[in-house]
Coordinates of C-alpha atoms and ligand atoms in Angstrom, one line a residue:
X1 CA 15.4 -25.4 -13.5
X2 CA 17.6 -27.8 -11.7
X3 CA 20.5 -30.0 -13.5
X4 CA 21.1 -33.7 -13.3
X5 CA 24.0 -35.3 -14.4
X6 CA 23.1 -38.8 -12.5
X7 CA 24.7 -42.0 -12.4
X8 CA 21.7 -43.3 -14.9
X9 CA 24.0 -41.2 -17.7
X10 CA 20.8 -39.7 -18.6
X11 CA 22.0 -36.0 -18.2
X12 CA 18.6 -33.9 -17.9
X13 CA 17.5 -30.6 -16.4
X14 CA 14.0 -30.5 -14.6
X15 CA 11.9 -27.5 -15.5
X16 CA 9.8 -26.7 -13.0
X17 CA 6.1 -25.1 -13.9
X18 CA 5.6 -23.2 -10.1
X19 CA 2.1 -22.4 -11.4
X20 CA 1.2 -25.8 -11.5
X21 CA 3.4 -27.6 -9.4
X22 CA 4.5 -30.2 -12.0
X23 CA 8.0 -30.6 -13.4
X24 CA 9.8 -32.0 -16.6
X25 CA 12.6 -33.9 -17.5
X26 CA 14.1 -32.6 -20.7
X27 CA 17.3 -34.2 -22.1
X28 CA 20.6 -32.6 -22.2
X29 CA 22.5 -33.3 -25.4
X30 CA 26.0 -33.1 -25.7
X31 CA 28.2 -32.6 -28.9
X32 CA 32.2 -32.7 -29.7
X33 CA 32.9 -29.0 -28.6
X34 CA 30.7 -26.6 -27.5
X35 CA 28.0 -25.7 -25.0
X36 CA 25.8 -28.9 -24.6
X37 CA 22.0 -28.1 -25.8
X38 CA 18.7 -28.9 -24.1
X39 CA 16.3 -30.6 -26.5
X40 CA 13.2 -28.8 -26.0
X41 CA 11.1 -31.1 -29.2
X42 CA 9.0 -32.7 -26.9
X43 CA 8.3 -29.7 -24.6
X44 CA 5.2 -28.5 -26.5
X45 CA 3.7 -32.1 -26.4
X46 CA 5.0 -32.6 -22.7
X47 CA 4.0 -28.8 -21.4
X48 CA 2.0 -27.2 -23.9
X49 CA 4.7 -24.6 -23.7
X50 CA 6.7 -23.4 -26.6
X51 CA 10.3 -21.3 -26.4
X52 CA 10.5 -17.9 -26.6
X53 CA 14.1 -16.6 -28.8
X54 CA 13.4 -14.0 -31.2
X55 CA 16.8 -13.7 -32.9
X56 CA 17.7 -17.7 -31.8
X57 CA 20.2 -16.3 -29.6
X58 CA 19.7 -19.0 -27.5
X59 CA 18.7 -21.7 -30.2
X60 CA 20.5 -24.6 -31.7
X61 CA 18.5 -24.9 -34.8
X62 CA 20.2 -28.4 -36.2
X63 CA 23.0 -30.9 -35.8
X64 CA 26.2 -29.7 -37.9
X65 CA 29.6 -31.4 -38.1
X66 CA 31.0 -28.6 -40.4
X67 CA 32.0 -25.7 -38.7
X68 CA 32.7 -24.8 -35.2
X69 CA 32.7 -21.3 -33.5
X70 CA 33.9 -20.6 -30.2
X71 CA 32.7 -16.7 -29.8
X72 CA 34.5 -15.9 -26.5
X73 CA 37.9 -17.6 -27.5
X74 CA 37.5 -16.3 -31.2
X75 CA 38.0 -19.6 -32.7
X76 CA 36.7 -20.4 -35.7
X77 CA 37.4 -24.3 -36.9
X78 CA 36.4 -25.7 -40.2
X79 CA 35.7 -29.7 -40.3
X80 CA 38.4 -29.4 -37.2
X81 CA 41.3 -27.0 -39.1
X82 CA 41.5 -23.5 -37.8
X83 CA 40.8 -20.8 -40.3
X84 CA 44.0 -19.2 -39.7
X85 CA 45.8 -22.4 -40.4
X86 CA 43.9 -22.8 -43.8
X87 CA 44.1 -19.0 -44.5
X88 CA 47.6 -19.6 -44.6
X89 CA 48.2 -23.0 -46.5
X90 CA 45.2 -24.2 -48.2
X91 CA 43.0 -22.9 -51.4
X92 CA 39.6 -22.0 -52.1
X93 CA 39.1 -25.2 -53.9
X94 CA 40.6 -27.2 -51.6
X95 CA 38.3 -25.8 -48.4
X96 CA 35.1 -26.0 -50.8
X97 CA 36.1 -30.0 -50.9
X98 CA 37.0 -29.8 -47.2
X99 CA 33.3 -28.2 -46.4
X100 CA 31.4 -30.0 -48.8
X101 CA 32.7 -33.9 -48.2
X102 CA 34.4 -33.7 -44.1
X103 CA 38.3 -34.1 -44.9
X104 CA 41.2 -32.7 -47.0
X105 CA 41.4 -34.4 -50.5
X106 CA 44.4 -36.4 -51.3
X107 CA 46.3 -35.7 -54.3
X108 CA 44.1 -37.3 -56.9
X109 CA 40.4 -36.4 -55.2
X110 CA 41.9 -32.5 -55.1
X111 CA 43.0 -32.7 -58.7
X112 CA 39.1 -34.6 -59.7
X113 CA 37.5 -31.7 -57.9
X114 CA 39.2 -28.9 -59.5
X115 CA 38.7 -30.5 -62.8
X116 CA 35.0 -31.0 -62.2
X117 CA 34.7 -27.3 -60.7
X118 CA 36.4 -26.1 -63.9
X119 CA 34.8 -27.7 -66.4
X120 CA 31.0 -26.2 -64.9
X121 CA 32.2 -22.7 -65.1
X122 CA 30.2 -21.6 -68.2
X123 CA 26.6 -20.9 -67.9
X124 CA 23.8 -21.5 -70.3
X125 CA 24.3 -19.4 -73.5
X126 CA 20.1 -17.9 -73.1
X127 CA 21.4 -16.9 -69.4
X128 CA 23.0 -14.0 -71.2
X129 CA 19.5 -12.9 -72.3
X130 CA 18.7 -13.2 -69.0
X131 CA 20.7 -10.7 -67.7
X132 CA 20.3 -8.3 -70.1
X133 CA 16.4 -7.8 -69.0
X134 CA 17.9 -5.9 -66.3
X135 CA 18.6 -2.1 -65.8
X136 CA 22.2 -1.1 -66.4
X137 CA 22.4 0.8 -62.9
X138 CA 20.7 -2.8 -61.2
X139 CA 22.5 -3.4 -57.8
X140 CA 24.9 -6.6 -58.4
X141 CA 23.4 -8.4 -55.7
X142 CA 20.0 -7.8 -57.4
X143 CA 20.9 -9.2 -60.4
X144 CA 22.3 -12.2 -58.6
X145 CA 19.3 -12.9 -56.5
X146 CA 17.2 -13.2 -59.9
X147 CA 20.0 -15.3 -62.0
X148 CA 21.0 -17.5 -59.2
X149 CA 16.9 -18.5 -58.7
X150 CA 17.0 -18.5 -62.4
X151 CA 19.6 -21.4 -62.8
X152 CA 16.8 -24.0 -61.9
X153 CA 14.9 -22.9 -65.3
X154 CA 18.0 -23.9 -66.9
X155 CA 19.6 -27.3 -65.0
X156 CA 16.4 -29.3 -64.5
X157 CA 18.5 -32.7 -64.6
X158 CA 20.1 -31.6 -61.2
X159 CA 16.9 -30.2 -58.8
X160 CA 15.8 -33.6 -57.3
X161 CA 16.6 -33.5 -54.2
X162 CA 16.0 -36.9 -53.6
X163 CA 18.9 -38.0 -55.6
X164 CA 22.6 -38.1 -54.0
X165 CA 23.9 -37.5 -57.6
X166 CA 22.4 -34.6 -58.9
X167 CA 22.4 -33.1 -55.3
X168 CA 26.2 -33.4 -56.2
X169 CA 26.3 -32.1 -59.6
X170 CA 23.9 -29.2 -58.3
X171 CA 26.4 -28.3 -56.1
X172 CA 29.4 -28.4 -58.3
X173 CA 27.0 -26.2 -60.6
X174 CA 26.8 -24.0 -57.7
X175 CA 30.4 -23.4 -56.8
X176 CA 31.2 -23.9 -60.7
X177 CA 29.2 -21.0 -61.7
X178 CA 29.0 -18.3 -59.4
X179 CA 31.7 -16.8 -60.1
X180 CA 30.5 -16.9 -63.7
X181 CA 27.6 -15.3 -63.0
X182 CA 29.3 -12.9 -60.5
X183 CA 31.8 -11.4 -62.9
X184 CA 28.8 -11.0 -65.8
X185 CA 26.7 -8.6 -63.2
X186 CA 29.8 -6.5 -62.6
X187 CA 30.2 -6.7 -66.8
X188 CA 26.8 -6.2 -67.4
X189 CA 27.2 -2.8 -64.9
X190 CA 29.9 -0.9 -66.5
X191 CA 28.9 -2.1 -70.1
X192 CA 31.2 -4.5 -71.0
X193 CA 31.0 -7.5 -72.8
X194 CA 30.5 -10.3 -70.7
X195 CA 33.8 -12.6 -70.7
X196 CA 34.0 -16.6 -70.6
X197 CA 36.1 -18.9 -68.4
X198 CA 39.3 -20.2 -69.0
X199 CA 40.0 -23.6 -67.8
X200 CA 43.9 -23.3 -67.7
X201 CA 43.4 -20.5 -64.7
X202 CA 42.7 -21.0 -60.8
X203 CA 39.2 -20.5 -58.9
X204 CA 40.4 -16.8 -58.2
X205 CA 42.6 -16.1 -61.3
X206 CA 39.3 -17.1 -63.3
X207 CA 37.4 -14.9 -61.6
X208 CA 39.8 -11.9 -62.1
X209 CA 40.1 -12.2 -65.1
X210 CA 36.0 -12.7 -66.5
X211 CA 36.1 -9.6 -64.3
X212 CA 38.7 -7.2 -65.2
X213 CA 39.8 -8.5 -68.3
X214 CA 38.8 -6.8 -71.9
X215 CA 39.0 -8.4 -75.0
X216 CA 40.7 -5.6 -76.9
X217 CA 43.7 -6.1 -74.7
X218 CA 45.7 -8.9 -72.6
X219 CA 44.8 -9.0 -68.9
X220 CA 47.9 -9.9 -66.4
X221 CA 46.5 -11.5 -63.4
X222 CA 49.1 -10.5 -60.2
X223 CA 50.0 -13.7 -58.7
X224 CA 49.5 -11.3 -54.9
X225 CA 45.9 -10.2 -56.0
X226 CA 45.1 -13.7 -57.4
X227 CA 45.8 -15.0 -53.5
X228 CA 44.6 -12.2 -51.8
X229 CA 41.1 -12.6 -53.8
X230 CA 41.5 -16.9 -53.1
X231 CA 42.0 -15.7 -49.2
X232 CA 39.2 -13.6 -48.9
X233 CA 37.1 -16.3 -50.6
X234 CA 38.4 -19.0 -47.2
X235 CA 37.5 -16.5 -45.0
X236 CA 34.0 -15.8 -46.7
X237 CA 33.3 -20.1 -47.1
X238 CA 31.1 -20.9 -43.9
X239 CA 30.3 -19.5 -40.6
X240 CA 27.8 -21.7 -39.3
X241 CA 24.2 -21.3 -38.9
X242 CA 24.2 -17.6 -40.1
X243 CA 21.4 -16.0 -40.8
X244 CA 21.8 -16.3 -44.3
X245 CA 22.8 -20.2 -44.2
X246 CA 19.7 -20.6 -41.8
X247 CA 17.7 -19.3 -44.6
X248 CA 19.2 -21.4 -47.0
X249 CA 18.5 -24.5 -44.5
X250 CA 14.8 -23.2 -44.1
X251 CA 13.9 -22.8 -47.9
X252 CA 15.9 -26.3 -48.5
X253 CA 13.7 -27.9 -45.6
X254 CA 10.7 -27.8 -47.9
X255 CA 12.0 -29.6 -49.9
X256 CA 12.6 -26.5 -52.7
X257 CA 15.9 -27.5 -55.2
X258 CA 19.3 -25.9 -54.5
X259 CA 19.1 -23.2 -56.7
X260 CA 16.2 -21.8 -55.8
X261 CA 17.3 -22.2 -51.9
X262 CA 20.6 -20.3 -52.7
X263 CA 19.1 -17.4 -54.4
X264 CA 17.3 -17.0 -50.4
X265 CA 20.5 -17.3 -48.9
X266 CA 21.5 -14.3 -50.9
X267 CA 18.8 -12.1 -50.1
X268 CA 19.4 -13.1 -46.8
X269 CA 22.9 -11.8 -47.4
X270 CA 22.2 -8.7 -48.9
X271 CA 21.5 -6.6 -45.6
X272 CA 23.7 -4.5 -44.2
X273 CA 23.5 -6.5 -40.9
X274 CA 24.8 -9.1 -42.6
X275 CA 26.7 -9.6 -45.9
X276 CA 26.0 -6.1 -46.7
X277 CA 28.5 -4.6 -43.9
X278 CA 31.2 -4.8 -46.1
X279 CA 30.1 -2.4 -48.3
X280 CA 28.2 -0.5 -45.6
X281 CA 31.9 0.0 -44.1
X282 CA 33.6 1.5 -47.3
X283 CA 30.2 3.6 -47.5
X284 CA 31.1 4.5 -44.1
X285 CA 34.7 5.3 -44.2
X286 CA 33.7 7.9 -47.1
X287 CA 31.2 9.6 -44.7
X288 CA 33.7 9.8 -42.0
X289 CA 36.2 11.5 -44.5
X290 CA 38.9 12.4 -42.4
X291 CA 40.3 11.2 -39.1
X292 CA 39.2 14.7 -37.3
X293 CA 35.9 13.5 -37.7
X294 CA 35.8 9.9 -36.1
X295 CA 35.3 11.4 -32.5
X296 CA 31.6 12.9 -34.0
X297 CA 30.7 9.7 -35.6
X298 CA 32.1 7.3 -32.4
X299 CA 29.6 9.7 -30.6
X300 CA 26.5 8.9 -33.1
X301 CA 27.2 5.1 -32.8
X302 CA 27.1 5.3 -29.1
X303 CA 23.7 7.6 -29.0
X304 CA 20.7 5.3 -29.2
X305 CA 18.7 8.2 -30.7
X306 CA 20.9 7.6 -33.6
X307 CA 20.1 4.9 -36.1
X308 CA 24.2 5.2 -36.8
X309 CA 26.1 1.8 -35.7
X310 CA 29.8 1.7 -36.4
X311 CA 29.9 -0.6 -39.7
X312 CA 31.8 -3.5 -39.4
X313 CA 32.4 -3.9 -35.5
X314 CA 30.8 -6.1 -33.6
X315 CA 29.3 -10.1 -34.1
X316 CA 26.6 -12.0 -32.9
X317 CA 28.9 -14.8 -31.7
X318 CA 32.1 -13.5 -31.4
X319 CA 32.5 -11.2 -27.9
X320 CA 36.4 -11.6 -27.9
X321 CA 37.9 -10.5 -31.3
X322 CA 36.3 -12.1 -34.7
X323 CA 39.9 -14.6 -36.0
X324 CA 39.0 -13.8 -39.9
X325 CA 39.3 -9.9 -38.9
X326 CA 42.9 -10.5 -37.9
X327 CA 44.1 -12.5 -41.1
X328 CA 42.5 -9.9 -43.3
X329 CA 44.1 -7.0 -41.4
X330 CA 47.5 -8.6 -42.1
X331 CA 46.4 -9.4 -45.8
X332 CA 45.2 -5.8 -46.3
X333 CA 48.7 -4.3 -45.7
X334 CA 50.6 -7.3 -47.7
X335 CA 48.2 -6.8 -50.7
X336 CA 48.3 -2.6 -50.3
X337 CA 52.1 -2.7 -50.2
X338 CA 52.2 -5.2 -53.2
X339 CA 49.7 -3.0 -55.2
X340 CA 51.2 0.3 -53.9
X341 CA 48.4 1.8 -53.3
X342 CA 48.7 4.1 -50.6
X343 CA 44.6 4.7 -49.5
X344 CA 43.9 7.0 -47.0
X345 CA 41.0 5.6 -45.6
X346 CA 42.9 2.1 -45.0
X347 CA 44.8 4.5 -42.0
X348 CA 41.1 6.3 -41.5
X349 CA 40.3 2.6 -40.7
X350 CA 43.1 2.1 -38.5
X351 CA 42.6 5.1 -36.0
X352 CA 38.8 4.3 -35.9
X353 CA 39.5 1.1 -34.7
X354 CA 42.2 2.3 -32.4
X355 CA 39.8 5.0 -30.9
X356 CA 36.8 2.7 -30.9
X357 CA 38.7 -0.6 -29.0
X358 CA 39.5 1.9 -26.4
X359 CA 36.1 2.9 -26.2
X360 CA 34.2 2.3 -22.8
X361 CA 31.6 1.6 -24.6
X362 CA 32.8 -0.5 -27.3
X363 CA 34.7 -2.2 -24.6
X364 CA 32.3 -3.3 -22.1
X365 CA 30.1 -4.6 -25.2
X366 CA 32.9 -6.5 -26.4
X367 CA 32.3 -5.0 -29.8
X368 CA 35.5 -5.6 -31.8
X369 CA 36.5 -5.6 -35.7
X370 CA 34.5 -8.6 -37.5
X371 CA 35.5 -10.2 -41.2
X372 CA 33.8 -6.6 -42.8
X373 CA 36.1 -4.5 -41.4
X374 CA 38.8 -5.0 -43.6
X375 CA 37.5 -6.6 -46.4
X376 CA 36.2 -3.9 -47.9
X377 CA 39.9 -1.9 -48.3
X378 CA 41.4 -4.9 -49.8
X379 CA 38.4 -5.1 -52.8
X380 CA 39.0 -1.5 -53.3
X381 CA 42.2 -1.8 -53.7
X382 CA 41.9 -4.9 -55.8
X383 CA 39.5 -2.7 -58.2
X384 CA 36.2 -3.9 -57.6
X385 CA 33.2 -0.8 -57.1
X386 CA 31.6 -1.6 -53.4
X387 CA 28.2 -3.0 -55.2
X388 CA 30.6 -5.6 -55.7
X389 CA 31.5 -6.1 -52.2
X390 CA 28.8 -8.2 -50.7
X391 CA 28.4 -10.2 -54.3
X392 CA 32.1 -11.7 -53.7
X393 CA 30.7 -12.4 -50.3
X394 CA 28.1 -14.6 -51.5
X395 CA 30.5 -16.1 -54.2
X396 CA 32.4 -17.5 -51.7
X397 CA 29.7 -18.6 -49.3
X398 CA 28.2 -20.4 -52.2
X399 CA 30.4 -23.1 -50.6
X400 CA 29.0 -23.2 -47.4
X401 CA 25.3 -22.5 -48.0
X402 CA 25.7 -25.9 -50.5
X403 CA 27.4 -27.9 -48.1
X404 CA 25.1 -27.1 -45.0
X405 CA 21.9 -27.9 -47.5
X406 CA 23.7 -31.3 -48.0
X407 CA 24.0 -32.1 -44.4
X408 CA 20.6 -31.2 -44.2
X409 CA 19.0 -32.9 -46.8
X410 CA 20.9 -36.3 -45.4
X411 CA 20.3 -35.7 -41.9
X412 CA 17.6 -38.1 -40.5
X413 CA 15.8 -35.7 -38.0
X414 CA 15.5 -33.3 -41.0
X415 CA 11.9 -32.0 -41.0
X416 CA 10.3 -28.9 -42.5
X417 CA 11.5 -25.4 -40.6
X418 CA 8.3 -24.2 -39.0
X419 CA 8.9 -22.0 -35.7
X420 CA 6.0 -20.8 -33.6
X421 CA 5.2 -17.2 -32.0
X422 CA 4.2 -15.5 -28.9
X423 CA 0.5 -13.9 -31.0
X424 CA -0.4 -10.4 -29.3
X425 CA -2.9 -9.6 -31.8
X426 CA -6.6 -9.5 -31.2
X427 CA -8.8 -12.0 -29.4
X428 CA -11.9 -13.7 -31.4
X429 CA -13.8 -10.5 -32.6
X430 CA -17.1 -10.6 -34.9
X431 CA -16.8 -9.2 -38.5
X432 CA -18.8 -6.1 -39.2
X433 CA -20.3 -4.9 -42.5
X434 CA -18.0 -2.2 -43.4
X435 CA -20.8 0.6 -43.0
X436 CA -21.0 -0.7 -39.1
X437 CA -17.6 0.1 -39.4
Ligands
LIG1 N1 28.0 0.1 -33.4 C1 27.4 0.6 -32.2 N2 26.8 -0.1 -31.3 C2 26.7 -1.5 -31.6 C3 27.2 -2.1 -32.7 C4 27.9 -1.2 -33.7 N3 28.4 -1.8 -34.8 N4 26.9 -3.4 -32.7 C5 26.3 -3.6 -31.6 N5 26.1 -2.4 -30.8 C6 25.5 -2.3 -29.5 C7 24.0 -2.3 -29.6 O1 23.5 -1.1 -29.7 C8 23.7 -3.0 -28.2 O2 23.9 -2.0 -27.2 P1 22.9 -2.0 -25.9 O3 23.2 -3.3 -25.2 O4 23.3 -0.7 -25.2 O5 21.5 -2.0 -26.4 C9 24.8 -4.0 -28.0 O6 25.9 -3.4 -28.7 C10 24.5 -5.4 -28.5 O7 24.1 -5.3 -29.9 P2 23.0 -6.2 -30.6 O8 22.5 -5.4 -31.7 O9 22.0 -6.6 -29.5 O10 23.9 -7.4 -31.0 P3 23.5 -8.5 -32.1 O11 24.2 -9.7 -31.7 O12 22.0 -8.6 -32.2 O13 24.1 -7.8 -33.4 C11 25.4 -7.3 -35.3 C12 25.2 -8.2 -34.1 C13 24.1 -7.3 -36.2 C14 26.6 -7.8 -36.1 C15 25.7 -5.8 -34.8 O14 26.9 -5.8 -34.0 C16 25.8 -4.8 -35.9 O15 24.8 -4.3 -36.4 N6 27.1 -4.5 -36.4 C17 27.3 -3.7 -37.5 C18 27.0 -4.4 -38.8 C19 28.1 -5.4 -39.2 O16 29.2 -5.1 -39.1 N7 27.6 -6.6 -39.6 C20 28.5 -7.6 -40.0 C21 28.4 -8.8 -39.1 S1 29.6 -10.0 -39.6 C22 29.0 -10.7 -41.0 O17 27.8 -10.8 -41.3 C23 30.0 -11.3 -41.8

């Protein structure tokens, strides 16, 4: 494959077939930052050859203009702003607008948005029937998966797709009401009665408080939790084309409504490859028990006999360090220290990743500490049971799931996801009665 960037400005590569002698021209596309892509839609058509990338290492599956990862410097840039730099100074609310319309609201479009957020946090009053057709001992992220999908039995004046309006007000839905329906599956768990939203309080404070709060006594929300909860939702917004957003793309590419395509993305989100490591890493930290035995299970992650990985290290795109990782570490010591809560297996955490970063093998596979890592210590600490873990995971990337649909849905080259295979099956064989068999 040779590569042309020629005075015609027409940058190509040539792919040449040595089996048959003839080559191909395929464009080379370009975007603001990042590696430039070659478009391969034609090469079917031209070559009668399709790619080959289980996984999509290699893949760009779409054009985005939302978030920007670069894996080996560990940058991670929403709309252009650097997740530390948001982390620090912005809100939940205020990235969600960020994600979902391409720049910072002013003064007036931030104060519209919360207002509009706030005033869809209730759900449907049936929804509560809903939930109860579930087992007590459900998994949270089960329950969401089936109320999620459920909320397009109950807002049909917001699933046509087709119209720029009630994509909007699905979306504010979205946002509006996860945490809603988060903090009823945790409820709904322990046995408690299900508490509404209060529109004087914040994103996180609301949450907190239809969570933790009781109503035979007066809940104080700590102003430190309420923004450690609103940090780990920025950190949690979007990364990209994810496997869970992919899905959510994938089931929105047939046009399916929003609801229905979120639900996916949370199934997609549920495995312990994925959202699910957070919760796989407290899970973890438990089994390891004590710092004498990291040594034994550093050993087991390393032995590929063992089906034992080291929860919480290591990231698909990012081969330097993973830049959410190292605001939470910080965040986890502020918000232990503010809580005083003194957890062992916060310094079990520690020395594991000391050991492991220093680890040949960790090293030379540029496996480091992703967003997981420490998440899970600070929820803990917080008060929330790790079923919760990877359900305030998808709470928060509520936000981006809804704004990458958006881009897709108004993107002219949008067309249905349908990839091809490599078949290894059988060849054309003849059907036998099943006594020939
Ligand atoms: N522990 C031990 N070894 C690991 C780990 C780990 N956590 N992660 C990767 N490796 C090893 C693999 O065995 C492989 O070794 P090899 O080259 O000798 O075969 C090498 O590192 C590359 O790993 P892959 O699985 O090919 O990398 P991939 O990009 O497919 O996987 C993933 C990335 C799924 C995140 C993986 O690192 C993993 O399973 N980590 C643990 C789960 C986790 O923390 N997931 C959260 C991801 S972040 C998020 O979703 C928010």
């Amino acid at each position: 494959m040779t590569q042309d960037n020629s005075s015609t400005g027409n940058e190509h590569v040539t792919l040449v077939d040595h089996a048959t002698g003839n080559s191909y021209d395929l464009p080379v596309i370009g975007g603001t930052m990042g590696p430039k892509v070659i478009d391969v839609r034609k090469l079917y058509g031209q070559t009668g050859y399709f790619t080959y990338d289980p996984g999509y290492t290699s893949t760009g599956s779409c054009d985005s203009a939302i978030t920007f990862i670069d894996g080996d410097k560990g940058v991670l840039l929403h709309r252009g702003y650097s997740i530390e730099e948001l982390a620090e100074n912005s809100d939940f609310l205020e990235v969600a607008y960020l994600l979902l319309h391409g720049d910072l609201p002013n003064k007036a479009d931030k104060e519209k948005f919360n207002t509009t957020i706030t005033y869809h946090t209730m759900v449907h009053e049936q929804m509560m029937n809903f939930f109860r057709g579930f087992r007590r001992d459900a998994h949270p992220m089960a329950i969401m998966v089936g109320v999620v999908g459920a909320l397009s039995a109950f807002y049909h004046d917001s699933t046509d797709i087709n119209d720029p309006h009630q994509r909007m007000v699905a979306s504010h839905r979205l946002i509006a009401k996860m945490p809603t329906l988060a903090a009823m599956a945790y409820k709904y768990s322990v046995g408690q009665p299900f508490v509404y939203p209060q529109n004087k309080l914040s994103y996180a404070e609301n949450f907190l408080h239809m969570t933790f709060s009781v109503p035979a006594e007066d809940y104080q929300i700590s102003p430190a939790v309420a923004r450690a909860m609103d940090r780990i939702f920025i950190l949690h917004a979007d990364h990209e084309q994810n496997a869970s957003t992919s899905t959510v793309r994938i089931a929105g590419s047939s046009g399916a409504n929003p609801f229905a395509c979120i639900a996916a993305g949370i199934s997609s989100l549920w495995g312990p490859a994925h959202g699910g490591a957070n919760e796989a890493v407290l899970n973890m930290l438990n089994q390891i028990g004590d710092k004498k035995n990291i040594p034994e299970f550093i050993a087991r992650a390393k032995d590929k006999n063992d089906p034992f990985r080291l929860m919480g290290f290591g990231h698909r795109v990012y081969k330097n360090f993973d830049p959410r990782a190292g605001v939470l570490k910080k965040s986890c010591h502020e918000v232990l220290a503010e809580l005083g809560v003194d957890d062992p297996l916060l310094e079990l955490a520690m020395e594991l990743e000391q050991i492991a970063l220093q680890d040949d093998y960790f090293v030379e596979r540029k496996l480091f500490p992703n967003v997981d890592f420490y998440s899970g210590i600070i929820l803990k600490a917080i008060g929330f049971p790790t079923s919760m873990f990877t359900v305030l995971f998808a709470l928060a990337r509520t936000v981006g799931w809804v704004a990458q649909w958006n881009e897709m849905i108004t993107d002219p080259n949008q067309k249905i996801g349908r990839p091809r295979q490599l078949y290894k099956g059988e060849t054309p064989r003849s059907f036998m009665s099943v006594n020939e068999r």
